[in-house]
Short mmCIF file of C-alpha atoms in Angstrom, two decimals:
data_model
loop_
_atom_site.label_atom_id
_atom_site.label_comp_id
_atom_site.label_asym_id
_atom_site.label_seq_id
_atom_site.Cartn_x
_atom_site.Cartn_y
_atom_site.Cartn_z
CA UNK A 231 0.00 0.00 0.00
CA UNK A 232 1.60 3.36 -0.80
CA UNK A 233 1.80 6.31 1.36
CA UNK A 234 -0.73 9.27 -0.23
CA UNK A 235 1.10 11.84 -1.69
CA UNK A 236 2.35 14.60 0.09
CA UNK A 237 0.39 18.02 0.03
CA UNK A 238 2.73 20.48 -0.77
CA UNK A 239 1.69 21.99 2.57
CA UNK A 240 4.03 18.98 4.46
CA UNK A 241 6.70 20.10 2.04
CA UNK A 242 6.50 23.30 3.06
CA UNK A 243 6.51 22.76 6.86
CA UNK A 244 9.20 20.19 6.72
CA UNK A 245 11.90 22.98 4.90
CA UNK A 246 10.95 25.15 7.51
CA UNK A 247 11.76 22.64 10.28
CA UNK A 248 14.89 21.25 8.35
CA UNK A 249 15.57 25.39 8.25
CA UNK A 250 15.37 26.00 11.78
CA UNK A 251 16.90 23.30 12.52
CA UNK A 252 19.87 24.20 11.03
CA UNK A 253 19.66 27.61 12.73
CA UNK A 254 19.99 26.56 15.80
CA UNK A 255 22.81 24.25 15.00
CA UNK A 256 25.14 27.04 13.27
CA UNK A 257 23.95 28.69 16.97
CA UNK A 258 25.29 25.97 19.05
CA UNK A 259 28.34 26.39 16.87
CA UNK A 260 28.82 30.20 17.02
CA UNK A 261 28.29 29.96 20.79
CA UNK A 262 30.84 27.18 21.27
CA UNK A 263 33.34 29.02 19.33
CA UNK A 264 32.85 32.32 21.21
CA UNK A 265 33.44 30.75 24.46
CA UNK A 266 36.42 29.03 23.29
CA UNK A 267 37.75 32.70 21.76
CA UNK A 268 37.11 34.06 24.71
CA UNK A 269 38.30 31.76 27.13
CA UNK A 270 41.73 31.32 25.30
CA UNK A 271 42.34 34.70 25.58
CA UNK A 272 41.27 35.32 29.18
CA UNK A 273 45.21 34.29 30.15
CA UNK A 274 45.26 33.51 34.09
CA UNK A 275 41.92 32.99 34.76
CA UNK A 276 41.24 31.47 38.19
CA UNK A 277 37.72 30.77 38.70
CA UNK A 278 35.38 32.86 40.94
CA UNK A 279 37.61 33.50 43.74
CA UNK A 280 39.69 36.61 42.03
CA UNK A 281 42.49 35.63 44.51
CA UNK A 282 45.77 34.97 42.73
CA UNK A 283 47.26 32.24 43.55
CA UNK A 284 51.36 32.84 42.27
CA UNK A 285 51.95 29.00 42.81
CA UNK A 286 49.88 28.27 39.75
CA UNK A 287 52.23 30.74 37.74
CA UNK A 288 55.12 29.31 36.44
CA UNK A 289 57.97 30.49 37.69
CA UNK A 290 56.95 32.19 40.45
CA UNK A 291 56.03 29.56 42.97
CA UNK A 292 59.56 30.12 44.45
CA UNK A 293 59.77 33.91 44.68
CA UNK A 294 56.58 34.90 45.25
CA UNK A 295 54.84 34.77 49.02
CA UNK A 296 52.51 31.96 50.04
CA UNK A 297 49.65 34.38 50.94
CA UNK A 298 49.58 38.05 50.29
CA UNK A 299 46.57 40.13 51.64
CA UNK A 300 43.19 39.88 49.43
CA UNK A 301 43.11 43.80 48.55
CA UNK A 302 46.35 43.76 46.83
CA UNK A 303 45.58 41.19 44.16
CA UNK A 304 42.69 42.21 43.35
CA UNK B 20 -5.38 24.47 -4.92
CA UNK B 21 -8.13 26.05 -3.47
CA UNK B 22 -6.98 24.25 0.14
CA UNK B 23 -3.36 25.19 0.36
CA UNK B 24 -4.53 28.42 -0.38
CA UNK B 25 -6.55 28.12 2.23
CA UNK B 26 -3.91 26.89 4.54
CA UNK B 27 -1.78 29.88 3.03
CA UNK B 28 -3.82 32.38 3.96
CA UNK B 29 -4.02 30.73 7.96
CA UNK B 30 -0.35 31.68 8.49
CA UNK B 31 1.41 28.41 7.23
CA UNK B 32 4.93 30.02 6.02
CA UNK B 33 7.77 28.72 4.45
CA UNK B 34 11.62 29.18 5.68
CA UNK B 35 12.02 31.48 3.07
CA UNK B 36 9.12 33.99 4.14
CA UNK B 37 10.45 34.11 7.45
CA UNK B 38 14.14 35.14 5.35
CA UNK B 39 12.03 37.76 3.21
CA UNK B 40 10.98 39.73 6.63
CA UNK B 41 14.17 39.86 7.46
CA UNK B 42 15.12 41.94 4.28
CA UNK B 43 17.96 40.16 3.07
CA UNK B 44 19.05 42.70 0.12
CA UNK B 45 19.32 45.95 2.53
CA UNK B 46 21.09 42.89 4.56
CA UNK B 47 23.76 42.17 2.33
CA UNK B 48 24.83 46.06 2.43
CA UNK B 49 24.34 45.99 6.19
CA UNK B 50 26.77 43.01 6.45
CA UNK B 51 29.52 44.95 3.47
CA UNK B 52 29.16 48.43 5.51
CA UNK B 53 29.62 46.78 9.27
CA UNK B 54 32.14 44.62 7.73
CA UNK B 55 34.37 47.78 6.37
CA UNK B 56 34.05 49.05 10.13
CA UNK B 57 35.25 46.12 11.79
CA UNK B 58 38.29 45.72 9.72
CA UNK B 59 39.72 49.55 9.59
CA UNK B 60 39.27 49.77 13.06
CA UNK B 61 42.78 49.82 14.91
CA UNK B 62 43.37 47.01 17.47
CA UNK B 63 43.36 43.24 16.77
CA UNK B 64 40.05 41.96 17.18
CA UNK B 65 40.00 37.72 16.74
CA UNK B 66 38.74 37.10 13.60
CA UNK B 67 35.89 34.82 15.09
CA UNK B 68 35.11 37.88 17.10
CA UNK B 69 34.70 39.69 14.22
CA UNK B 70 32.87 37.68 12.42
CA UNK B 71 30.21 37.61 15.27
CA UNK B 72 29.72 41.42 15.31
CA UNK B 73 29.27 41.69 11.96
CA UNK B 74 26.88 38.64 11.69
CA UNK B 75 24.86 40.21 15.04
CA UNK B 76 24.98 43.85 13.71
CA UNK B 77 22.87 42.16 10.55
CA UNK B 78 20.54 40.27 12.51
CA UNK B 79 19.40 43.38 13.92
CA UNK B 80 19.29 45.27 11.33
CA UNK B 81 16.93 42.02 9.69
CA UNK B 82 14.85 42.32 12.98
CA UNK B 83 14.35 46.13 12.31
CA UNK B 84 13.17 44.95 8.85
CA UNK B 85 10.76 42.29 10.03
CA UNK B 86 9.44 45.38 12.74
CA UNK B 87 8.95 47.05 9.55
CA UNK B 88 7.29 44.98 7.77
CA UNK B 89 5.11 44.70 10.71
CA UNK B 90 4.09 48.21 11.49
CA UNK B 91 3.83 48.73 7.26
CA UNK B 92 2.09 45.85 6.15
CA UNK B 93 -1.15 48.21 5.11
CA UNK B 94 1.13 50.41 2.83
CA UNK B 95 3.23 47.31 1.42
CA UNK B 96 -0.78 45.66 0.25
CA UNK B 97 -1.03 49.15 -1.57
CA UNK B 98 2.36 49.20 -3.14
CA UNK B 99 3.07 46.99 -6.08
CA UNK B 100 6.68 47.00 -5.07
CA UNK B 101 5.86 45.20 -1.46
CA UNK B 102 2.29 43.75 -2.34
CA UNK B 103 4.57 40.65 -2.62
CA UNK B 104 5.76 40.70 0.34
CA UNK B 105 5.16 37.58 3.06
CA UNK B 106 2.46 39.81 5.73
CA UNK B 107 0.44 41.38 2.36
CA UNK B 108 0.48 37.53 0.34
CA UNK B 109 -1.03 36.45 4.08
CA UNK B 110 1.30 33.59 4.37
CA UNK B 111 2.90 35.41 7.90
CA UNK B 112 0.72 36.68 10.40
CA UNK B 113 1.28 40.60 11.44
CA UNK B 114 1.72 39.25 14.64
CA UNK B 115 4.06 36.55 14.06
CA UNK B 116 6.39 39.41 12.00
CA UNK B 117 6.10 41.37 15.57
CA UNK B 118 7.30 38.51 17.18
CA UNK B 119 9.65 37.58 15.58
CA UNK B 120 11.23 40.65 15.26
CA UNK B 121 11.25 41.62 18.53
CA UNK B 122 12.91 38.14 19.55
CA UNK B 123 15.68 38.82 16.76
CA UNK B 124 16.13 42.39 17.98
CA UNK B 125 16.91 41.15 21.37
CA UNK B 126 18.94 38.14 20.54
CA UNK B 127 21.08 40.54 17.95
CA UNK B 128 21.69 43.33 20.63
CA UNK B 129 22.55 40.99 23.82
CA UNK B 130 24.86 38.62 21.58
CA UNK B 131 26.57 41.80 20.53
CA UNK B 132 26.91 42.61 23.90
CA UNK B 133 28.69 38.97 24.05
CA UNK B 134 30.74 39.27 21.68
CA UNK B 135 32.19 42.46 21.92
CA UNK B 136 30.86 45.30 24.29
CA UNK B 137 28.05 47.63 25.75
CA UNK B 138 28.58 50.28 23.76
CA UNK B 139 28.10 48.51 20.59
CA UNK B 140 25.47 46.63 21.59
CA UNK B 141 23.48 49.85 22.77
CA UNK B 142 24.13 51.86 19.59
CA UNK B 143 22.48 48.11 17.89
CA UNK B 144 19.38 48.80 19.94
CA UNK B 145 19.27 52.27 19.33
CA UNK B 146 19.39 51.89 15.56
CA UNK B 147 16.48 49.17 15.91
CA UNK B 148 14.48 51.55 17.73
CA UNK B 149 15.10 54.44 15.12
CA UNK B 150 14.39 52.34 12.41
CA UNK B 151 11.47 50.46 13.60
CA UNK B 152 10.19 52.93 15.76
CA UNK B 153 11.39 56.52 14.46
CA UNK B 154 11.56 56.06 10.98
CA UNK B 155 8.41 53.39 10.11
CA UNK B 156 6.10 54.31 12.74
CA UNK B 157 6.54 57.93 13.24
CA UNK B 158 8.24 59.79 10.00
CA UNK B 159 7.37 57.60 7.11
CA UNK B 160 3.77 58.74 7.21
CA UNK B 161 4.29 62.12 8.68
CA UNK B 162 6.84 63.69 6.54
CA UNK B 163 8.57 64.19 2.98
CA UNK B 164 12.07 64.63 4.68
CA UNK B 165 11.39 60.99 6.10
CA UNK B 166 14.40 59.43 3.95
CA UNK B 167 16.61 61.92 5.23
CA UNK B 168 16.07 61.30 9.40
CA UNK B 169 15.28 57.68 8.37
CA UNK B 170 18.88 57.15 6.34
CA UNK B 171 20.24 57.34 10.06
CA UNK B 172 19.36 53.55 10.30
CA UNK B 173 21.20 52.80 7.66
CA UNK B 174 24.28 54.59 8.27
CA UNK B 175 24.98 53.01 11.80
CA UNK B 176 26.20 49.66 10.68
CA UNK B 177 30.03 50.67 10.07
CA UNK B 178 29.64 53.26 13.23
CA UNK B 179 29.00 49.84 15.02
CA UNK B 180 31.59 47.64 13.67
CA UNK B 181 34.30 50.36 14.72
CA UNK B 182 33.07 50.48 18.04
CA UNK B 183 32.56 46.43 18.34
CA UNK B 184 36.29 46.90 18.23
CA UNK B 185 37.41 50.02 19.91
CA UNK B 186 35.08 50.10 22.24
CA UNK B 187 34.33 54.26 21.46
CA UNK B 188 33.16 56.59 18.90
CA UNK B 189 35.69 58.72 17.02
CA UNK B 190 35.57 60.95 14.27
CA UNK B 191 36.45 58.19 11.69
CA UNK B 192 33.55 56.65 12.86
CA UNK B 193 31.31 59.58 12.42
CA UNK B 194 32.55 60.14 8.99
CA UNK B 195 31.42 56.42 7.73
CA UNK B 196 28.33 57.21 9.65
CA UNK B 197 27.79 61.09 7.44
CA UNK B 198 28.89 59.60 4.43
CA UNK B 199 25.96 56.91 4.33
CA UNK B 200 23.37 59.57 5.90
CA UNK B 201 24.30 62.44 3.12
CA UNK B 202 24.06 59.96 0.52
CA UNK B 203 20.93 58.16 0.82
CA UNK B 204 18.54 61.09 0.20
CA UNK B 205 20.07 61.61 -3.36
CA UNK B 206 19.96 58.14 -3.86
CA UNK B 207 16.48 57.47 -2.50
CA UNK B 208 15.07 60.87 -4.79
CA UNK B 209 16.81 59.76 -7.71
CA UNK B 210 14.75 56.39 -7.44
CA UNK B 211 11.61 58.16 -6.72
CA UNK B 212 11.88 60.34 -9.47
CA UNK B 213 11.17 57.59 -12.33
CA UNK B 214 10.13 54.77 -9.75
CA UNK B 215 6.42 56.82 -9.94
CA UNK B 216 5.06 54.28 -7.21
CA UNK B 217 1.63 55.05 -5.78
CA UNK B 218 3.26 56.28 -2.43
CA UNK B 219 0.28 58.75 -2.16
CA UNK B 220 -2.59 56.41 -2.37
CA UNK B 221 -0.69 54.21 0.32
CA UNK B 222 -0.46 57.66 2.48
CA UNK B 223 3.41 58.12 2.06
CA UNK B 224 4.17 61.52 1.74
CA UNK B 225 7.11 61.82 -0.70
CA UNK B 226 8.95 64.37 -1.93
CA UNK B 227 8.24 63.91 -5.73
CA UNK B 228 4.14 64.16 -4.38
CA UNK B 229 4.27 66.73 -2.25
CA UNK B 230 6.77 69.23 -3.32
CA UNK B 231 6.69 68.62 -6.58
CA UNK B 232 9.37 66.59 -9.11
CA UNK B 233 11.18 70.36 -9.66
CA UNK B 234 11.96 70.55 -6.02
CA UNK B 235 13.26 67.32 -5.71
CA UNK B 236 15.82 67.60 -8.35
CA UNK B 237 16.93 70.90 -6.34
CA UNK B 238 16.99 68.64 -3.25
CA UNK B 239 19.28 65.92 -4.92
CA UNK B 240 21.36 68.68 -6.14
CA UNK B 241 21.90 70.16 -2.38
CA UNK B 242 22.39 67.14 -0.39
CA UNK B 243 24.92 65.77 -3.06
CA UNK B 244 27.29 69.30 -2.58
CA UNK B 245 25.94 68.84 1.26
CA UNK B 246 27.84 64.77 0.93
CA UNK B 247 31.17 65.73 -0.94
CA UNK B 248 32.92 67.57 2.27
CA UNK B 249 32.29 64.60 4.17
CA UNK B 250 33.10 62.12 1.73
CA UNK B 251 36.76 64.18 1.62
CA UNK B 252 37.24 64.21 4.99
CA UNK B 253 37.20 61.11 5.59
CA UNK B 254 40.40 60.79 3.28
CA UNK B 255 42.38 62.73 5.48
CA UNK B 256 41.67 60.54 8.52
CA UNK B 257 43.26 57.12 9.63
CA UNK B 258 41.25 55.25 7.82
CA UNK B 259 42.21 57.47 4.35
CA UNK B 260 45.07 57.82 2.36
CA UNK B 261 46.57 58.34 -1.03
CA UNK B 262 44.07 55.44 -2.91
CA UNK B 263 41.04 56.96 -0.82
CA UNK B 264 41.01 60.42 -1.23
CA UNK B 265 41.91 60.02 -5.27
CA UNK B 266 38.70 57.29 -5.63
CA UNK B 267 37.00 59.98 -3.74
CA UNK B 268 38.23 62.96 -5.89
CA UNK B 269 36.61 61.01 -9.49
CA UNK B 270 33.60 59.58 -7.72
CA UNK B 271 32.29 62.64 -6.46
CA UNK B 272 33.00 64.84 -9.07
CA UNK B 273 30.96 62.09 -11.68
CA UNK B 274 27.74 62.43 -8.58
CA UNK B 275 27.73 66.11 -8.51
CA UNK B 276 27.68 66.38 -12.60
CA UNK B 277 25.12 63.37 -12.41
CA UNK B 278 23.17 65.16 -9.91
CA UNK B 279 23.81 68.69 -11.86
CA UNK B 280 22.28 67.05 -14.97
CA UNK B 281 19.25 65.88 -12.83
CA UNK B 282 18.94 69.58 -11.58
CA UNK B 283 19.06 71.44 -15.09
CA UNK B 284 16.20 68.95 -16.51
CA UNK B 285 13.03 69.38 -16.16
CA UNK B 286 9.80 66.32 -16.73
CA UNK B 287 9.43 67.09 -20.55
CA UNK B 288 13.03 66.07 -21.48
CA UNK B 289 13.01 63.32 -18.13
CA UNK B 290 9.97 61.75 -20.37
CA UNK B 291 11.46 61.86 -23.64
CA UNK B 292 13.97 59.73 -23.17
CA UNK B 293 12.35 57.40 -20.20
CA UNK B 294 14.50 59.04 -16.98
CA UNK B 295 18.00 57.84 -18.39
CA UNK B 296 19.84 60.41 -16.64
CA UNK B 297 18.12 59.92 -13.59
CA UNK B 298 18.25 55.59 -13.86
CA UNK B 299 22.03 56.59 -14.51
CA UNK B 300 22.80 58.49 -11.65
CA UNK B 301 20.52 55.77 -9.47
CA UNK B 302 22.66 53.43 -10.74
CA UNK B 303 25.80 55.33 -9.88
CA UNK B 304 25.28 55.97 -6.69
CA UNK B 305 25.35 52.39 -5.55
CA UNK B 306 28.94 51.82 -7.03
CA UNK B 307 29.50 55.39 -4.93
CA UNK B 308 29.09 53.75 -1.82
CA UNK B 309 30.71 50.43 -2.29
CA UNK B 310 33.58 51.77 -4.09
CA UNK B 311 34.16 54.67 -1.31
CA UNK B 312 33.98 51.68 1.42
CA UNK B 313 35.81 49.58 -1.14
CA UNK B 314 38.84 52.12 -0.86
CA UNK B 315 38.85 52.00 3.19
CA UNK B 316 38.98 48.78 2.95
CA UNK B 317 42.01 49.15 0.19
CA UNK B 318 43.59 51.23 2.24
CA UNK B 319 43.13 49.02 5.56
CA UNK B 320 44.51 46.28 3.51
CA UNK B 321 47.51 47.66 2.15
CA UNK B 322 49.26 49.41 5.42
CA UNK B 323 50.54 46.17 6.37
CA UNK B 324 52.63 46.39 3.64
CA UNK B 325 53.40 50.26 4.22
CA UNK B 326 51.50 51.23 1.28
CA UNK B 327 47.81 52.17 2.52
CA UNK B 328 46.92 55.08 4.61
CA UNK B 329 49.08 58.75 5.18
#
């Protein structure tokens, strides 16, 4: 038994689905790529604490104190 | 038939409609324009970056389109021009258009925001808001000088993509910005003046209907002397140079003889030989524009190489 041929209305609505569809994926994409940008090129970035911590930069895990008072790194 | 046009007229649209409210054509220059700002601007903005801006900036200015179409979809039903349009043919509901506008408008600004900062982002909004709200819902209707207040919209995109990478306005900015403003009122008159489109009967005071055709070709003649200083200036800028300024030099000596010509005719020889001088300079003016951003970009592209700029 064949399927009954499809109104051109079901043509219609499936382009618009395959076209948002691929809307949102190019979105996914775009936001994925800014976050990446942006994140590479944050450079020390320590989570939420905004506390440096110098043993984490290299090199100065020697020189640099163990603690140093919160209002001077900020 | 007679049941998909049914289904037509109950709001069932294709992809493409929703494309078509977006405006893609005024689009395309938004995306050229914003794209000249973004890359004459100093400071190295990642290309991704970039890219984002420029594709955000055009969003918006496709939102302020489908807003547009919107608030104008009783004019557009008059119109020949826009009868085709998706909100006139019934196949997208006014209300959808609003919609979806509105949720494009704010997606645009806040990614822009994202992407690169406030300031751009705001100047995004405010540019929706003129062009939406200024231009199509207050001075469209209201007044013949709408084209001139309502070519604002249009000359914000490079504005924007300068400032998605400096983060501030400065006076190379501003002269991108003047250059498109000055121009588009010769540009739109020329257009009007053999495009005779039934702007009255759709309520759309222009200036070929209510000043008269005589006036306008004064007008184009003004505003095109009014353009040139600005066009110059921006030569001697950063974003000028040698290529610039000489591109400028021919160009706008050909518009003000094109728009001299327009001035010293009058309807009886416009007629006679079907508005060639006037479809001439219409045509002109578009290669005015992209060949003016065409040498920023020329110029932007050759100072690595110690060759572009002063």
């Amino acid at each position: 038994m064949a399927f009954p041929e499809q109104h051109e209305l079901h043509k219609r609505r499936f382009g618009r689905n395959v076209g948002l569809g691929l809307v949102l994926a190019a979105f996914v994409v775009l936001i994925f790529g800014l976050t990446v940008v942006k994140v590479t090129r944050l450079g020390q970035a320590q989570g939420f604490d905004h506390v440096l911590r110098p043993e984490i930069v290299p090199g100065q895990s020697e020189t640099a104190p163990a603690a140093r008072p919160p209002e001077a790194t900020q | 038939m007679s049941d998909a046009r049914l289904y037509e007229q109950s709001g069932e649209a294709g992809f493409g409609d929703y494309i078509a409210l977006l405006k893609p054509r005024v689009m395309s220059l938004v995306v050229f324009t914003a794209m000249v700002g973004v890359l004459v601007a100093p400071g190295n903005v990642h290309p991704f970056i970039a890219m984002t801006s420029i594709l955000f900036i055009a969003l918006g200015a496709g939102a302020s389109g489908a807003l547009n179409m919107w608030w104008d979809a009783d004019i557009d039903a008059v119109m020949k021009r826009t009868a085709k349009r998706p909100i006139p043919m019934g196949r997208v509901q006014p209300g959808e258009a609003l919609g979806f506008g509105l949720a494009l408008s704010g997606i645009a600004v806040v990614m822009l925001a994202l992407a690169s900062n406030l300031l751009a982002a705001g100047l995004l909004a405010f540019t929706i808001f003129f062009y939406a709200v200024v231009y199509s819902m207050w001075l469209k209707r209201s007044t013949p000088q709408n084209i001139v207040i309502g070519g604002a919209a249009g000359a914000f995109p490079p504005m924007i993509g300068w400032v998605a990478v400096t983060g501030g306005i400065s006076v190379e900015a501003v002269l991108m910005f003047m250059l498109i403003f000055m121009w588009t009122p010769p540009h739109f008159w020329a257009l009007a003046l053999f495009m005779k489109e039934d702007y009255s009967n759709a309520g759309v005071p222009m200036l070929t209907v209510t000043h008269g055709r005589k006036v306008t070709r004064a007008h184009i003649m003004v505003y095109t002397v009014a353009l040139v200083p600005f066009a110059l200036a921006a030569g001697f800028t950063s974003i000028g140079g040698p290529i610039y300024l000489a591109v400028s030099v021919i160009l706008n000596a050909v518009f003000l003889w094109g728009a001299w010509r327009i001035w010293r005719r009058d309807e009886v020889q416009a007629e006679a030989d079907h508005y060639a001088v006037e479809k001439q300079v219409f045509k002109f003016s578009l290669l005015y524009l992209f060949l003016h951003f065409g040498a920023f970009l020329a110029e932007a592209a050759l100072k690595p190489y110690g060759l572009g700029g002063w």
